[in-house]
Coordinates of C-alpha atoms in Angstrom, one line a residue:
Chain D
M1 CA 126.8 166.4 72.6
I2 CA 123.7 168.2 74.0
V3 CA 124.6 166.9 77.5
L4 CA 128.1 168.3 77.1
A5 CA 126.8 171.6 75.9
V6 CA 124.5 171.9 78.9
I7 CA 127.3 171.1 81.3
V8 CA 129.7 173.6 79.7
A9 CA 126.9 176.3 79.8
L10 CA 126.1 175.5 83.4
T11 CA 129.7 175.6 84.5
F12 CA 130.3 179.0 82.9
L13 CA 126.9 180.4 84.1
L14 CA 127.9 179.5 87.6
T15 CA 130.8 181.9 87.5
F16 CA 128.3 184.7 86.9
A17 CA 125.8 183.5 89.5
G18 CA 124.8 186.2 92.0
G19 CA 125.7 189.0 89.6
S20 CA 129.5 188.4 89.9
H21 CA 131.4 189.5 86.8
V22 CA 134.9 190.5 88.1
G23 CA 137.5 190.1 85.4
A24 CA 141.3 190.1 85.7
G25 CA 142.2 191.2 82.2
W26 CA 142.0 189.2 79.0
F27 CA 145.2 187.2 79.6
W28 CA 144.2 186.1 83.0
D29 CA 140.6 185.4 82.2
T30 CA 141.6 183.4 79.1
G31 CA 143.7 181.1 81.2
N32 CA 141.0 180.6 83.7
A33 CA 138.3 180.0 81.1
L34 CA 140.5 177.1 79.8
G35 CA 140.3 175.8 83.4
F36 CA 136.5 175.9 83.4
V37 CA 136.4 174.2 80.0
A38 CA 138.5 171.4 81.4
L39 CA 136.4 171.2 84.5
A40 CA 133.2 171.0 82.4
G41 CA 134.8 168.2 80.3
L42 CA 135.8 166.4 83.4
L43 CA 132.2 166.5 84.8
F44 CA 130.9 165.2 81.5
Q45 CA 133.4 162.3 81.7
M46 CA 132.2 161.6 85.2
I47 CA 128.7 160.8 84.3
P48 CA 128.1 157.3 85.6
Y49 CA 127.0 155.2 82.6
A50 CA 127.9 151.7 81.4
R51 CA 129.4 153.0 78.2
G52 CA 129.8 149.7 76.4
A53 CA 130.5 150.3 72.7
T54 CA 131.0 154.1 73.2
T55 CA 133.9 153.6 75.6
R56 CA 136.3 154.6 72.8
R57 CA 134.6 158.0 72.6
H58 CA 134.9 158.4 76.3
E59 CA 138.6 157.6 76.1
I60 CA 139.3 160.1 73.2
L61 CA 137.5 162.9 75.0
G62 CA 139.5 162.1 78.1
Y63 CA 142.7 163.0 76.2
W64 CA 141.2 166.3 75.2
V65 CA 140.3 167.1 78.8
L66 CA 143.8 166.3 79.9
G67 CA 145.2 168.5 77.1
V68 CA 143.0 171.5 78.0
G69 CA 143.8 171.0 81.7
M70 CA 147.5 171.2 80.9
L71 CA 147.0 174.3 78.8
H72 CA 145.2 175.9 81.7
A73 CA 148.1 175.3 84.0
F74 CA 150.9 176.3 81.6
W75 CA 149.1 179.3 80.2
F76 CA 149.9 181.6 83.2
L77 CA 153.6 180.8 83.1
L78 CA 153.7 182.1 79.5
G79 CA 152.8 185.7 80.4
D80 CA 153.2 186.3 84.1
G81 CA 156.6 186.4 85.8
A82 CA 155.4 185.8 89.3
V83 CA 153.3 182.7 88.9
W84 CA 156.3 180.4 89.3
T85 CA 156.2 181.2 93.1
Y86 CA 153.1 179.0 93.2
L87 CA 155.2 176.0 92.2
R88 CA 157.3 176.5 95.3
P89 CA 156.8 175.5 98.9
G90 CA 154.6 178.1 100.6
A91 CA 152.1 178.3 97.7
P92 CA 148.4 178.6 98.8
L93 CA 146.5 175.4 99.4
A94 CA 144.3 176.1 96.4
M95 CA 147.3 175.8 94.1
W96 CA 148.4 172.5 95.5
F97 CA 144.9 171.1 94.9
G98 CA 145.2 172.3 91.3
L99 CA 148.5 170.7 90.8
A100 CA 147.2 167.5 92.5
A101 CA 144.2 167.4 90.2
L102 CA 146.4 167.6 87.1
V103 CA 148.7 164.9 88.3
V104 CA 145.8 162.6 89.2
L105 CA 144.2 163.3 85.8
A106 CA 147.5 162.4 84.1
V107 CA 147.8 159.1 86.1
L108 CA 144.2 158.2 85.6
T109 CA 144.5 158.8 81.8
A110 CA 147.7 156.8 81.5
L111 CA 146.3 153.9 83.4
A112 CA 143.2 153.8 81.3
R113 CA 144.9 153.9 77.9
M114 CA 143.8 151.1 75.6
P115 CA 145.3 148.5 75.0
D116 CA 147.9 148.9 77.8
R117 CA 145.1 148.9 80.3
M118 CA 144.5 145.2 79.7
R119 CA 148.1 144.6 80.8
V120 CA 148.1 146.8 83.8
H121 CA 144.8 145.6 85.2
R122 CA 144.2 142.0 84.4
R123 CA 140.7 142.1 85.8
F124 CA 138.1 144.6 84.6
R125 CA 136.7 145.0 88.1
T126 CA 140.0 146.2 89.5
F127 CA 140.4 148.6 86.7
R128 CA 136.9 150.0 87.3
T129 CA 137.5 150.5 91.0
V130 CA 140.8 152.2 90.4
H131 CA 139.3 154.4 87.7
R132 CA 136.4 155.4 89.9
V133 CA 138.5 156.2 92.9
L134 CA 140.9 158.3 90.9
G135 CA 138.0 160.0 89.2
F136 CA 136.4 161.0 92.5
A137 CA 139.7 162.1 93.9
L138 CA 140.3 164.2 90.8
V139 CA 136.9 165.9 91.0
A140 CA 137.4 166.7 94.7
A141 CA 140.9 168.2 94.0
A142 CA 139.7 170.2 91.0
G143 CA 136.6 171.4 92.9
L144 CA 138.6 172.5 95.9
H145 CA 141.1 174.2 93.7
V146 CA 138.3 176.3 92.2
M147 CA 136.4 177.0 95.4
L148 CA 139.4 177.8 97.6
T149 CA 140.8 180.1 94.9
G150 CA 137.5 181.9 95.5
Y151 CA 137.8 184.3 92.6
Y152 CA 135.2 183.4 89.9
L153 CA 133.3 181.3 92.5
G154 CA 133.6 183.6 95.4
R155 CA 130.0 183.7 96.8
W156 CA 128.5 181.0 98.9
V157 CA 125.5 180.7 96.4
Q158 CA 128.0 179.8 93.8
D159 CA 129.7 177.2 95.9
V160 CA 126.4 175.6 96.8
L161 CA 125.3 175.5 93.1
F162 CA 128.7 174.2 92.2
V163 CA 128.5 171.3 94.6
L164 CA 125.0 170.5 93.3
L165 CA 126.3 170.5 89.7
V166 CA 129.1 168.1 90.7
A167 CA 126.7 165.8 92.5
A168 CA 124.3 165.9 89.6
T169 CA 127.0 164.9 87.1
C170 CA 129.0 162.5 89.2
L171 CA 126.2 160.6 90.9
G172 CA 122.8 159.1 90.1
R173 CA 123.5 156.1 87.9
S174 CA 119.9 155.1 87.7
R175 CA 118.8 158.7 86.8
W176 CA 121.4 158.9 84.0
A177 CA 120.3 155.5 82.7
R178 CA 117.1 157.1 81.7
L179 CA 119.0 158.8 78.9
G180 CA 118.6 155.6 77.0
Q181 CA 122.1 155.9 75.4
A182 CA 125.5 156.9 76.7
P183 CA 126.2 160.6 76.4
I184 CA 128.9 161.1 73.8
A185 CA 130.8 164.0 72.3
S186 CA 133.7 164.4 70.0
G187 CA 136.9 166.3 70.7
Q188 CA 135.9 168.8 68.0
T189 CA 132.6 169.4 69.7
F190 CA 134.4 169.9 73.0
V191 CA 136.9 172.4 71.5
A192 CA 134.1 174.3 69.7
L193 CA 132.0 174.6 72.8
G194 CA 135.1 175.6 74.8
I195 CA 135.9 178.4 72.3
A196 CA 132.3 179.7 72.4
A197 CA 132.2 179.6 76.2
T198 CA 135.6 181.2 76.5
S199 CA 134.8 184.0 74.2
A200 CA 131.5 184.8 76.0
F201 CA 133.4 184.7 79.3
L202 CA 136.0 187.1 78.1
L203 CA 133.6 189.6 76.6
L204 CA 131.3 189.6 79.6
R205 CA 134.1 190.2 82.0
N206 CA 136.2 192.7 80.2
L207 CA 133.8 195.0 78.3
P208 CA 132.8 197.9 80.5
W209 CA 129.3 197.6 81.7
Chain G
M1 CA 146.9 162.3 70.1
K2 CA 149.4 160.5 72.3
W3 CA 152.3 162.4 70.9
L4 CA 150.4 165.7 71.0
L5 CA 149.8 165.3 74.7
A6 CA 153.4 164.2 75.3
A7 CA 154.7 167.3 73.3
L8 CA 152.4 169.5 75.3
F9 CA 153.6 168.1 78.6
L10 CA 157.2 168.4 77.5
A11 CA 156.7 172.0 76.4
G12 CA 155.1 172.7 79.8
A13 CA 158.0 171.1 81.7
I14 CA 160.5 173.2 79.7
L15 CA 158.4 176.2 80.4
V16 CA 158.5 175.6 84.1
I17 CA 162.3 175.2 84.1
T18 CA 163.4 177.9 81.7
G19 CA 160.6 180.4 81.6
P20 CA 158.8 181.6 78.5
P21 CA 160.8 182.0 75.2
W22 CA 159.9 185.7 75.0
P23 CA 160.8 188.3 77.5
V24 CA 158.2 188.7 80.3
P25 CA 158.7 191.2 83.1
T26 CA 159.8 188.8 85.8
A27 CA 160.1 189.4 89.5
K28 CA 162.9 187.8 91.4
R29 CA 162.6 187.3 95.1
A30 CA 164.9 189.5 97.1
V31 CA 165.4 190.7 100.6
F32 CA 163.7 194.1 101.2
S33 CA 163.6 194.3 104.9
G34 CA 165.5 193.5 108.1
S35 CA 163.9 190.1 108.4
G36 CA 166.2 188.4 105.9
R37 CA 163.4 186.6 104.1
A38 CA 163.4 187.0 100.3
I39 CA 160.0 188.0 98.9
L40 CA 158.6 189.3 95.6
P41 CA 158.9 193.0 95.1
M42 CA 155.7 195.1 95.5
T43 CA 154.4 197.7 93.1
F44 CA 152.6 200.2 95.2
I45 CA 152.1 203.9 94.5
H46 CA 150.4 206.2 96.9
N47 CA 149.2 208.4 94.1
D48 CA 147.0 205.7 92.7
H49 CA 145.3 205.5 96.1
K50 CA 144.5 209.2 96.8
G51 CA 140.9 208.5 97.6
V52 CA 141.7 205.9 100.2
S53 CA 142.0 206.9 103.8
C54 CA 145.5 206.3 105.2
T55 CA 144.3 204.2 108.1
I56 CA 142.7 201.5 105.9
C57 CA 146.2 200.4 105.2
H58 CA 148.2 202.0 107.9
H59 CA 146.6 200.4 110.9
E60 CA 149.9 201.2 112.7
F61 CA 148.9 204.9 112.7
V62 CA 146.0 204.1 115.0
D63 CA 147.6 201.2 116.9
G64 CA 150.5 203.6 117.7
T65 CA 153.0 201.0 116.5
T66 CA 154.7 203.2 113.9
G67 CA 158.4 203.0 113.4
L68 CA 158.8 199.9 111.3
S69 CA 157.6 199.7 107.7
C70 CA 154.7 197.3 106.9
I71 CA 156.8 194.7 105.3
N72 CA 159.5 194.8 108.0
C73 CA 157.1 194.3 110.8
H74 CA 154.9 191.8 109.1
L75 CA 157.8 189.6 108.3
T76 CA 159.5 189.7 111.7
D77 CA 156.4 189.5 114.0
P78 CA 155.8 185.8 114.4
K79 CA 152.1 186.4 114.9
V80 CA 151.6 187.5 111.3
S81 CA 154.7 186.3 109.4
D82 CA 153.1 183.0 108.4
I83 CA 150.1 184.6 106.9
F84 CA 152.0 187.4 105.2
E85 CA 150.8 186.6 101.7
T86 CA 147.2 186.0 102.7
Q87 CA 146.9 189.2 104.7
F88 CA 148.3 191.4 102.0
H89 CA 146.5 189.8 99.1
D90 CA 143.3 190.1 101.1
L91 CA 143.9 193.8 101.8
C92 CA 144.9 194.8 98.2
R93 CA 143.0 192.4 96.0
T94 CA 139.7 192.5 97.9
C95 CA 139.5 196.3 97.6
H96 CA 140.4 196.2 93.9
M97 CA 137.7 193.5 93.4
D98 CA 135.1 195.5 95.3
E99 CA 135.9 198.7 93.3
Q100 CA 135.6 196.8 90.1
A101 CA 132.4 195.1 91.1
A102 CA 131.0 198.6 91.8
G103 CA 131.9 199.6 88.3
K104 CA 134.7 201.9 89.3
P105 CA 138.4 201.7 88.2
G106 CA 140.1 199.4 90.6
G107 CA 143.6 198.2 90.6
P108 CA 144.8 194.7 89.5
T109 CA 142.8 191.8 90.9
R110 CA 144.9 188.8 89.8
H111 CA 147.6 189.7 87.3
C112 CA 150.6 189.1 89.5
A113 CA 153.0 191.2 87.5
A114 CA 150.9 194.3 88.0
C115 CA 151.7 194.2 91.7
H116 CA 155.0 192.4 91.8
L117 CA 157.5 194.5 89.9
P118 CA 159.8 196.9 91.7
D119 CA 158.8 200.5 91.6
N120 CA 160.7 203.7 92.7
Q121 CA 157.7 205.9 93.4
F122 CA 156.2 206.7 96.7

């Protein structure tokens, strides 16, 4: 829970690093805040840790991350009549990475669902390899989506810090092992943290200052 | 949880195909120039840009290539037609973002519909 809170806070702070606080109106900023919530959840899920008995918590949080990721993608279609052009050929590369991230996340989640997982992957080791490879592909796609969009993370300082954050959360198994127990968080905690971060994000970007 | 996710996905898929259930000002692609390529309409009013020097946008005034409109030339010239969207987004949105970052009123930075509805003003 504390680990998740720290990751959410760092992800959102990153978007302000270097004094950047451009906003694009409450509708647009809300949709993108959802994206950052999903990204933070994703990074939390990536923490390398033999989860053992807490695997079920990891699984449940994964569904929440997928849900928020889908909300982020669909949000814009609800209120802006031009976004559909980004689902057509010719869309910017950043958008294809976003779409790819969502698809990989959906596949990764579906393949890991218990108890079906046992049937799809007979051996745990194959499952683990597939799950890891998909996880890293997902983080790469989502990260490129955010960086190439270049809006909230538009400065090079932000990109550097972002890559560091990704490395810190996705790598370093031995370092994370020092936690002593697997980091866990419930869906409710995730949603509550997400609402808090989104509200702060919206206010800081859309109040005149 | 499983059903919630499936419902969300289904709702999204329907949204992609049919559009939102309530009316949203929606831009259709159409042909505006001699090039025959259908593009989104542009909202651009010179009066909102009184403080901006003409040549920041009208580079053709200095190049001496006047005659065609921006869109017409940018869609037909093979040198720039592939990067049409990037060039225009860079021009318009970057300035709006800079203005906003400087604490001044700038135009739209992301909201597509603010720039992509037809207008009849100069």
